[in-house]
CSV table of C-alpha atoms in Angstrom, one decimal:
chain,number,residue,atom,x,y,z
J,1220,UNK,CA,-11.0,21.6,-4.4
J,1221,UNK,CA,-9.4,22.1,-7.8
J,1222,UNK,CA,-8.5,18.9,-9.5
J,1223,UNK,CA,-5.9,18.8,-12.3
J,1224,UNK,CA,-7.4,16.7,-15.1
J,1225,UNK,CA,-4.5,17.0,-17.5
J,1226,UNK,CA,-3.8,13.3,-17.3
J,1227,UNK,CA,-7.3,11.9,-17.1
J,1228,UNK,CA,-7.5,8.9,-19.4
J,1229,UNK,CA,-11.3,9.2,-19.9
J,1230,UNK,CA,-12.2,12.8,-19.1
J,1231,UNK,CA,-15.8,12.3,-20.5
J,1232,UNK,CA,-16.5,9.3,-18.4
J,1233,UNK,CA,-19.2,9.7,-15.8
J,1234,UNK,CA,-18.5,7.9,-12.5
J,1235,UNK,CA,-21.2,6.9,-10.1
J,1236,UNK,CA,-21.1,8.6,-6.6
J,1237,UNK,CA,-19.7,5.3,-5.2
J,1238,UNK,CA,-17.0,5.2,-7.8
J,1239,UNK,CA,-16.1,8.9,-7.4
J,1240,UNK,CA,-15.6,8.2,-3.7
J,1241,UNK,CA,-12.9,5.7,-4.6
J,1242,UNK,CA,-10.8,8.2,-6.6
J,1243,UNK,CA,-8.0,9.1,-4.3
J,1244,UNK,CA,-7.9,12.7,-3.0
J,1245,UNK,CA,-4.4,14.0,-2.7
J,1246,UNK,CA,-3.7,15.4,0.8
J,1247,UNK,CA,-2.0,18.7,1.3
J,1248,UNK,CA,1.2,16.8,2.4
J,1249,UNK,CA,1.5,15.0,-1.0
J,1250,UNK,CA,4.5,16.1,-3.0
J,1251,UNK,CA,4.5,15.2,-6.7
J,1252,UNK,CA,7.5,13.1,-7.6
J,1253,UNK,CA,9.5,12.7,-10.8
J,1254,UNK,CA,8.2,9.2,-11.0
J,1255,UNK,CA,4.6,10.3,-10.8
J,1256,UNK,CA,5.0,12.8,-13.6
J,1257,UNK,CA,6.9,10.4,-15.8
J,1258,UNK,CA,4.3,7.6,-15.5
J,1259,UNK,CA,1.4,10.0,-16.1
J,1260,UNK,CA,3.0,11.4,-19.2
J,1261,UNK,CA,3.7,8.0,-20.6
J,1262,UNK,CA,0.3,6.6,-19.9
J,1263,UNK,CA,-1.5,9.7,-21.4
J,1264,UNK,CA,0.8,9.8,-24.4
J,1265,UNK,CA,0.2,6.1,-25.3
J,1266,UNK,CA,-3.4,5.7,-24.1
J,1267,UNK,CA,-5.0,5.6,-27.6
J,1268,UNK,CA,-2.1,3.9,-29.4
J,1269,UNK,CA,-3.5,0.3,-29.5
J,1270,UNK,CA,-0.7,-2.2,-28.9
J,1271,UNK,CA,1.5,0.6,-27.6
J,1272,UNK,CA,-0.9,1.5,-24.8
J,1273,UNK,CA,0.6,1.6,-21.3
J,1274,UNK,CA,-1.8,0.1,-18.7
J,1275,UNK,CA,0.4,-2.2,-16.6
J,1276,UNK,CA,2.9,-0.4,-14.4
J,1277,UNK,CA,5.5,-2.0,-12.0
J,1278,UNK,CA,6.8,-0.2,-8.9
J,1279,UNK,CA,9.6,-2.1,-7.4
J,1280,UNK,CA,11.5,-1.0,-4.3
J,1281,UNK,CA,12.1,-1.2,-0.6
J,1282,UNK,CA,9.3,-1.1,1.9
J,1283,UNK,CA,8.5,2.5,2.7
J,1284,UNK,CA,9.8,3.9,-0.6
J,1285,UNK,CA,6.3,5.2,-1.5
J,1286,UNK,CA,5.0,2.6,-3.8
J,1287,UNK,CA,1.4,2.5,-2.5
J,1288,UNK,CA,1.4,6.3,-2.1
J,1289,UNK,CA,2.4,6.6,-5.8
J,1290,UNK,CA,-0.3,4.1,-6.9
J,1291,UNK,CA,-2.9,6.1,-5.1
J,1292,UNK,CA,-1.6,9.3,-6.6
J,1293,UNK,CA,-2.0,7.8,-10.0
J,1294,UNK,CA,-5.7,7.2,-9.2
J,1295,UNK,CA,-6.1,10.9,-8.7
J,1296,UNK,CA,-4.0,11.9,-11.7
J,1297,UNK,CA,-5.7,9.5,-14.1
J,1298,UNK,CA,-9.2,10.1,-12.7
J,1299,UNK,CA,-9.8,6.4,-11.9
J,1300,UNK,CA,-11.3,4.7,-8.8
J,1301,UNK,CA,-8.6,3.1,-6.7
J,1302,UNK,CA,-8.7,-0.3,-5.2
J,1303,UNK,CA,-6.2,-2.9,-4.3
J,1304,UNK,CA,-5.6,-6.6,-3.7
J,1305,UNK,CA,-2.8,-7.9,-1.4
J,1306,UNK,CA,-1.5,-11.2,-2.6
J,1307,UNK,CA,-0.6,-14.0,-0.2
J,1308,UNK,CA,1.2,-17.4,-0.5
J,1309,UNK,CA,-1.9,-19.6,-0.5
J,1310,UNK,CA,-4.0,-17.7,-3.0
J,1311,UNK,CA,-6.0,-19.9,-5.3
J,1312,UNK,CA,-8.0,-19.2,-8.4
J,1313,UNK,CA,-11.1,-18.3,-6.4
J,1314,UNK,CA,-9.1,-15.4,-5.0
J,1315,UNK,CA,-8.5,-14.2,-8.6
J,1316,UNK,CA,-12.0,-14.7,-10.0
J,1317,UNK,CA,-14.3,-14.9,-6.9
J,1318,UNK,CA,-16.5,-17.6,-5.5
J,1319,UNK,CA,-19.9,-19.2,-6.2
J,1320,UNK,CA,-21.8,-19.7,-2.9
J,1321,UNK,CA,-25.1,-21.5,-2.4
J,1322,UNK,CA,-27.9,-19.4,-0.9
J,1323,UNK,CA,-29.2,-21.7,1.8
J,1324,UNK,CA,-32.5,-21.6,3.7
J,1325,UNK,CA,-33.0,-19.2,6.7
J,1326,UNK,CA,-33.3,-22.1,9.1
J,1327,UNK,CA,-29.9,-23.5,8.1
J,1328,UNK,CA,-28.4,-20.1,8.5
J,1329,UNK,CA,-29.7,-19.9,12.1
J,1330,UNK,CA,-28.0,-23.2,12.9
J,1331,UNK,CA,-24.6,-21.8,11.9
J,1332,UNK,CA,-22.0,-20.0,14.1
J,1333,UNK,CA,-22.7,-16.3,14.9
J,1334,UNK,CA,-19.7,-15.2,12.8
J,1335,UNK,CA,-20.8,-17.3,9.9
J,1336,UNK,CA,-24.3,-15.9,10.1
J,1337,UNK,CA,-22.9,-12.4,10.1
J,1338,UNK,CA,-20.9,-13.1,6.9
J,1339,UNK,CA,-23.8,-14.8,5.1
J,1340,UNK,CA,-26.2,-11.9,6.0
J,1341,UNK,CA,-23.6,-9.4,4.6
J,1342,UNK,CA,-23.1,-11.5,1.4
J,1343,UNK,CA,-26.8,-12.1,0.8
J,1344,UNK,CA,-27.6,-8.4,1.4
J,1345,UNK,CA,-24.8,-7.1,-0.8
J,1346,UNK,CA,-25.4,-5.3,-4.1
J,1347,UNK,CA,-22.3,-6.8,-5.7
J,1348,UNK,CA,-20.3,-3.6,-5.6
J,1349,UNK,CA,-17.9,-5.0,-3.0
J,1350,UNK,CA,-16.0,-8.2,-3.5
J,1351,UNK,CA,-16.7,-11.1,-1.2
J,1352,UNK,CA,-13.3,-10.8,0.5
J,1353,UNK,CA,-13.8,-7.1,1.1
J,1354,UNK,CA,-17.2,-7.8,2.7
J,1355,UNK,CA,-15.7,-10.5,5.0
J,1356,UNK,CA,-12.8,-8.2,6.0
J,1357,UNK,CA,-15.3,-5.4,6.9
J,1358,UNK,CA,-17.8,-7.3,8.9
J,1359,UNK,CA,-15.3,-9.4,10.8
J,1360,UNK,CA,-12.4,-6.9,11.0
J,1361,UNK,CA,-9.9,-9.5,9.7
J,1362,UNK,CA,-7.0,-9.4,7.2
J,1363,UNK,CA,-7.4,-10.3,3.6
J,1364,UNK,CA,-5.7,-13.7,4.2
J,1365,UNK,CA,-8.0,-14.5,7.1
J,1366,UNK,CA,-11.0,-13.4,5.0
J,1367,UNK,CA,-9.9,-15.9,2.2
J,1368,UNK,CA,-9.6,-18.7,4.7
J,1369,UNK,CA,-13.0,-17.9,6.2
J,1370,UNK,CA,-14.6,-17.9,2.8
J,1371,UNK,CA,-13.1,-21.3,2.0
J,1372,UNK,CA,-14.2,-22.8,5.3
J,1373,UNK,CA,-17.7,-21.4,4.9
J,1374,UNK,CA,-18.0,-22.7,1.3
J,1375,UNK,CA,-16.9,-26.2,2.5
J,1376,UNK,CA,-19.5,-26.2,5.3
J,1377,UNK,CA,-22.3,-25.0,3.0
J,1378,UNK,CA,-21.4,-27.6,0.4
J,1379,UNK,CA,-22.1,-30.3,3.0
J,1380,UNK,CA,-25.8,-29.3,2.9
J,1381,UNK,CA,-28.2,-31.6,1.0
J,1382,UNK,CA,-29.3,-30.4,-2.5
J,1383,UNK,CA,-32.8,-29.8,-1.0
J,1384,UNK,CA,-31.4,-27.1,1.2
J,1385,UNK,CA,-30.0,-25.1,-1.7
J,1386,UNK,CA,-32.3,-22.4,-3.1
J,1387,UNK,CA,-29.9,-20.9,-5.7
J,1388,UNK,CA,-26.3,-20.1,-6.3
J,1389,UNK,CA,-24.8,-16.6,-6.4
J,1390,UNK,CA,-21.5,-15.5,-7.8
J,1391,UNK,CA,-19.4,-13.1,-5.7
J,1392,UNK,CA,-16.6,-11.5,-7.8
J,1393,UNK,CA,-13.1,-10.9,-6.5
J,1394,UNK,CA,-11.7,-7.4,-6.1
J,1395,UNK,CA,-9.6,-8.0,-9.2
J,1396,UNK,CA,-12.8,-8.9,-11.2
J,1397,UNK,CA,-14.6,-5.8,-9.9
J,1398,UNK,CA,-11.8,-3.5,-11.0
J,1399,UNK,CA,-11.2,-5.4,-14.3
J,1400,UNK,CA,-14.8,-5.2,-15.4
J,1401,UNK,CA,-15.5,-1.6,-14.2
J,1402,UNK,CA,-12.3,0.1,-15.3
J,1403,UNK,CA,-10.6,1.0,-12.1
J,1404,UNK,CA,-6.9,1.4,-11.1
J,1405,UNK,CA,-6.0,-1.8,-9.3
J,1406,UNK,CA,-2.9,-2.0,-7.1
J,1407,UNK,CA,-1.7,-5.6,-7.0
J,1408,UNK,CA,0.5,-5.8,-3.9
J,1409,UNK,CA,3.3,-8.4,-3.7
J,1410,UNK,CA,2.5,-11.0,-6.4
J,1411,UNK,CA,6.0,-12.4,-5.7
J,1412,UNK,CA,4.6,-14.4,-2.8
J,1413,UNK,CA,2.1,-16.4,-4.9
J,1414,UNK,CA,3.0,-20.1,-5.0
J,1415,UNK,CA,0.3,-21.6,-7.2
J,1416,UNK,CA,1.3,-21.6,-10.8
J,1417,UNK,CA,-2.3,-21.7,-11.9
J,1418,UNK,CA,-3.0,-18.4,-10.1
J,1419,UNK,CA,0.0,-16.8,-11.8
J,1420,UNK,CA,-1.2,-18.0,-15.2
J,1421,UNK,CA,-4.7,-16.6,-14.6
J,1422,UNK,CA,-3.2,-13.3,-13.5
J,1423,UNK,CA,-0.8,-13.2,-16.5
J,1424,UNK,CA,-3.7,-13.8,-18.9
J,1425,UNK,CA,-5.8,-11.1,-17.3
J,1426,UNK,CA,-3.0,-8.5,-17.7
J,1427,UNK,CA,-2.8,-8.8,-21.5
J,1428,UNK,CA,-4.0,-5.6,-23.1
J,1429,UNK,CA,-6.8,-7.6,-24.8
J,1430,UNK,CA,-7.1,-10.0,-21.9
J,1431,UNK,CA,-10.1,-11.7,-20.4
J,1432,UNK,CA,-11.1,-13.5,-17.3
J,1433,UNK,CA,-13.2,-16.7,-17.5
J,1434,UNK,CA,-15.8,-16.6,-14.7
J,1435,UNK,CA,-18.1,-19.6,-13.9
J,1436,UNK,CA,-21.0,-17.4,-15.2
J,1437,UNK,CA,-19.4,-15.5,-18.1
J,1438,UNK,CA,-16.3,-14.3,-19.8
J,1439,UNK,CA,-15.4,-10.7,-19.1
J,1440,UNK,CA,-13.1,-8.6,-21.2
J,1441,UNK,CA,-10.6,-6.1,-19.8
J,1442,UNK,CA,-12.2,-2.7,-19.5
J,1443,UNK,CA,-10.4,-0.1,-21.7
J,1444,UNK,CA,-9.8,2.1,-18.6
J,1445,UNK,CA,-8.4,-0.7,-16.4
J,1446,UNK,CA,-4.9,0.1,-15.1
J,1447,UNK,CA,-2.9,-2.4,-13.1
J,1448,UNK,CA,-0.1,-1.1,-10.8
J,1449,UNK,CA,2.0,-3.9,-9.5
J,1450,UNK,CA,3.9,-3.0,-6.3
J,1451,UNK,CA,6.6,-5.3,-4.9
J,1452,UNK,CA,9.5,-5.1,-2.5
J,1453,UNK,CA,13.0,-5.4,-3.9
J,1454,UNK,CA,14.2,-9.0,-3.7
J,1455,UNK,CA,16.1,-10.0,-0.5
J,1456,UNK,CA,17.9,-13.3,0.2
J,1457,UNK,CA,15.4,-16.1,0.3
J,1458,UNK,CA,12.6,-14.3,-1.5
J,1459,UNK,CA,11.4,-15.2,-5.0
J,1460,UNK,CA,11.9,-12.8,-7.9
J,1461,UNK,CA,8.8,-11.4,-9.8
J,1462,UNK,CA,7.4,-14.0,-12.2
J,1463,UNK,CA,9.1,-13.5,-15.6
J,1464,UNK,CA,5.8,-13.8,-17.6
J,1465,UNK,CA,4.2,-11.3,-15.3
J,1466,UNK,CA,7.1,-8.9,-15.6
J,1467,UNK,CA,6.9,-9.3,-19.4
J,1468,UNK,CA,3.3,-7.9,-19.4
J,1469,UNK,CA,4.5,-4.6,-17.8
J,1470,UNK,CA,4.8,-1.7,-20.1
J,1471,UNK,CA,6.5,0.7,-17.7
J,1472,UNK,CA,8.7,0.1,-14.6
J,1473,UNK,CA,10.0,2.3,-11.9
J,1474,UNK,CA,12.8,1.5,-9.4
J,1475,UNK,CA,11.7,3.0,-6.2
J,1476,UNK,CA,14.5,4.2,-4.1
J,1477,UNK,CA,14.6,6.7,-1.2
J,1478,UNK,CA,14.3,10.3,-2.7
J,1479,UNK,CA,17.1,12.8,-2.3
J,1480,UNK,CA,17.8,14.2,1.2
J,1481,UNK,CA,16.4,17.6,0.2
J,1482,UNK,CA,13.1,16.0,-0.9
J,1483,UNK,CA,13.0,13.8,2.2
J,1484,UNK,CA,13.3,17.0,4.4
J,1485,UNK,CA,10.7,18.8,2.4
J,1486,UNK,CA,8.2,15.9,2.6
J,1487,UNK,CA,8.8,15.5,6.4
J,1488,UNK,CA,8.1,19.2,6.9
J,1489,UNK,CA,4.8,18.9,5.0
J,1490,UNK,CA,3.8,15.6,6.6
J,1491,UNK,CA,4.6,16.4,10.2
J,1492,UNK,CA,4.6,20.2,10.4
J,1493,UNK,CA,8.1,20.2,12.0
J,1494,UNK,CA,10.2,23.0,10.4
J,1495,UNK,CA,13.6,22.5,12.0
J,1496,UNK,CA,15.5,21.9,8.7
J,1497,UNK,CA,18.9,21.4,10.5
J,1498,UNK,CA,17.5,18.5,12.6
J,1499,UNK,CA,15.6,17.0,9.7
J,1500,UNK,CA,18.7,17.0,7.6
J,1501,UNK,CA,20.6,14.9,10.2
J,1502,UNK,CA,17.7,12.5,10.5
J,1503,UNK,CA,17.4,12.1,6.8
J,1504,UNK,CA,21.1,11.5,6.4
J,1505,UNK,CA,20.9,8.8,9.0
J,1506,UNK,CA,18.0,7.1,7.3
J,1507,UNK,CA,19.9,7.1,4.0
J,1508,UNK,CA,23.0,5.6,5.6
J,1509,UNK,CA,21.0,2.9,7.5
J,1510,UNK,CA,19.2,2.0,4.2
J,1511,UNK,CA,22.5,1.5,2.4
J,1512,UNK,CA,24.2,-0.3,5.3
J,1513,UNK,CA,21.2,-2.8,5.6
J,1514,UNK,CA,21.4,-3.6,1.9
J,1515,UNK,CA,25.2,-4.1,1.9
J,1516,UNK,CA,25.1,-6.4,4.9
J,1517,UNK,CA,22.0,-8.4,3.7
J,1518,UNK,CA,19.9,-7.2,6.6
J,1519,UNK,CA,16.4,-8.0,5.6
J,1520,UNK,CA,14.7,-4.9,7.2
J,1521,UNK,CA,14.8,-1.5,5.6
J,1522,UNK,CA,14.9,2.2,6.6
J,1523,UNK,CA,12.3,4.0,4.6
J,1524,UNK,CA,10.2,7.1,4.4
J,1525,UNK,CA,7.6,5.9,6.9
J,1526,UNK,CA,10.2,5.3,9.5
J,1527,UNK,CA,11.6,8.8,8.7
J,1528,UNK,CA,8.2,10.5,9.1
J,1529,UNK,CA,7.4,8.8,12.4
J,1530,UNK,CA,10.9,9.5,13.8
J,1531,UNK,CA,10.7,13.1,12.8
J,1532,UNK,CA,7.3,13.4,14.3
J,1533,UNK,CA,8.5,12.0,17.6
J,1534,UNK,CA,11.4,14.4,17.8
J,1535,UNK,CA,9.1,17.3,17.0
J,1536,UNK,CA,7.0,16.2,20.0
J,1537,UNK,CA,10.1,16.4,22.3
J,1538,UNK,CA,11.3,12.8,22.2
J,1539,UNK,CA,15.1,12.2,22.4
J,1540,UNK,CA,16.4,11.9,18.8
J,1541,UNK,CA,18.9,9.3,19.9
J,1542,UNK,CA,16.5,7.2,21.9
J,1543,UNK,CA,13.7,7.3,19.4
J,1544,UNK,CA,16.1,6.3,16.6
J,1545,UNK,CA,15.9,2.8,18.0
J,1546,UNK,CA,12.1,2.6,18.5
J,1547,UNK,CA,11.2,4.3,15.3
J,1548,UNK,CA,13.9,3.1,12.9
J,1549,UNK,CA,16.5,0.6,14.0
J,1550,UNK,CA,14.2,-1.9,15.7
J,1551,UNK,CA,12.0,-1.8,12.6
J,1552,UNK,CA,15.0,-2.9,10.6
J,1553,UNK,CA,16.2,-5.6,12.9
J,1554,UNK,CA,16.3,-6.6,16.6
J,1555,UNK,CA,19.3,-8.9,16.1
J,1556,UNK,CA,22.2,-7.7,18.3
J,1557,UNK,CA,24.9,-8.3,15.7
J,1558,UNK,CA,23.0,-6.5,13.0
J,1559,UNK,CA,22.3,-3.6,15.3
J,1560,UNK,CA,26.0,-3.4,16.0
J,1561,UNK,CA,26.7,-3.1,12.3
J,1562,UNK,CA,24.3,-0.3,11.9
J,1563,UNK,CA,25.6,1.5,15.0
J,1564,UNK,CA,29.2,1.2,13.7
J,1565,UNK,CA,28.2,2.7,10.4
J,1566,UNK,CA,26.6,5.7,12.1
J,1567,UNK,CA,29.6,6.2,14.4
J,1568,UNK,CA,32.1,6.1,11.5
J,1569,UNK,CA,30.2,9.1,10.0
J,1570,UNK,CA,29.9,10.9,13.3
J,1571,UNK,CA,26.1,10.8,13.1
J,1572,UNK,CA,25.5,9.4,16.6
J,1573,UNK,CA,27.4,12.4,17.9
J,1574,UNK,CA,25.2,14.6,15.7
J,1575,UNK,CA,22.1,13.1,17.5
J,1576,UNK,CA,23.7,13.9,20.9
J,1577,UNK,CA,24.1,17.5,19.7
J,1578,UNK,CA,20.4,17.6,18.6
J,1579,UNK,CA,19.3,16.3,22.1
J,1580,UNK,CA,21.6,18.8,23.9
J,1581,UNK,CA,20.2,21.7,21.9
J,1582,UNK,CA,16.7,20.6,22.6
J,1583,UNK,CA,17.4,20.3,26.3
J,1584,UNK,CA,19.0,23.7,26.4
J,1585,UNK,CA,15.9,25.3,24.7
J,1586,UNK,CA,13.6,23.5,27.1
J,1587,UNK,CA,15.6,24.7,30.1
J,1588,UNK,CA,15.6,28.2,28.7
J,1589,UNK,CA,11.8,28.1,28.3
J,1590,UNK,CA,11.5,26.7,31.8
J,1591,UNK,CA,13.7,29.4,33.3
J,1592,UNK,CA,11.8,32.1,31.5
J,1593,UNK,CA,8.6,30.7,32.8
J,1594,UNK,CA,9.9,30.6,36.3
J,1595,UNK,CA,11.2,34.1,36.1
J,1596,UNK,CA,7.8,35.2,34.9
J,1597,UNK,CA,6.2,33.5,37.9
J,1598,UNK,CA,8.7,35.1,40.3
J,1599,UNK,CA,8.0,38.6,38.8
J,1600,UNK,CA,4.2,38.0,39.2
J,1601,UNK,CA,4.7,37.2,42.8
J,1602,UNK,CA,6.9,40.2,43.5
J,1603,UNK,CA,10.1,38.2,44.2
């Protein structure tokens, strides 16, 4: 596969096989956006300009507007391994830097719960390439938040051992530290949810261009290839805005909205293989109107590209466009009856619900036509 290296930030850098596997590979359905080109050009232009370097990027927009897709695309464009950390409300400093765990004796391990034994075995056997949270997520099949809780509980339990049970201590870095030290592209998802001021301070300090992270074992400096891409949903009522100090450390920002209707249709064709441009045009127009209506009426859910793709795919497979609108789009936005009524009224006022009725009628007519032709073929074969 040909790879465009025009925007590689370190074209002479030799990645290990494991690191090369982390560089995102663009699927055939990926369509390069204006935002992607703009960010790549800015990063490349400023890469060797010292204090003018661009290495912290903010992507802010509604859910489903393509923020993570763009962050992954930048990994491919810049030639950097991609990894991510999903922030959560109860993050503490150990989630930023990692954790020190005692290595306890085998007989103590055998007396622990099966799940705890599984986690400890994975940690003790690890080569340090994965963070502790990633290891726990993989071996237990849990979320990042659950992995963090599991690690804290395990640490508390292990600290209750007597000193004689402890053979040594080992440091397990966080995903942030791994990317920071090795020079990866790190997507930091939803830092707006972090409540602990100390965690935000540690993150802010790390994102300085000449920043560092103080570990229990050493001080690590920011790798010159490290790029942070902060992705966060646009603020809704009741949510906190992005921390001002964190926003101040960003050198380039993008406001991620739904793309134009034409681009939406093009991407849906590429993603789903469905080529009925007339139908996709109607579906895209509905998504755009629902997105605007939800914002105007302070409805917390959003209609985004993911909903559009899944809806288009269902229609392509023969589902009723009108019925699947609710299961693929509206119920993802809200299940509140009054809010659904507002969305329906907006669609009615633009005649878009009637448009879906026409789509379903056309599909039914085509299906009946195919069924009739098939029956006539069977009749002919039987000499009727």
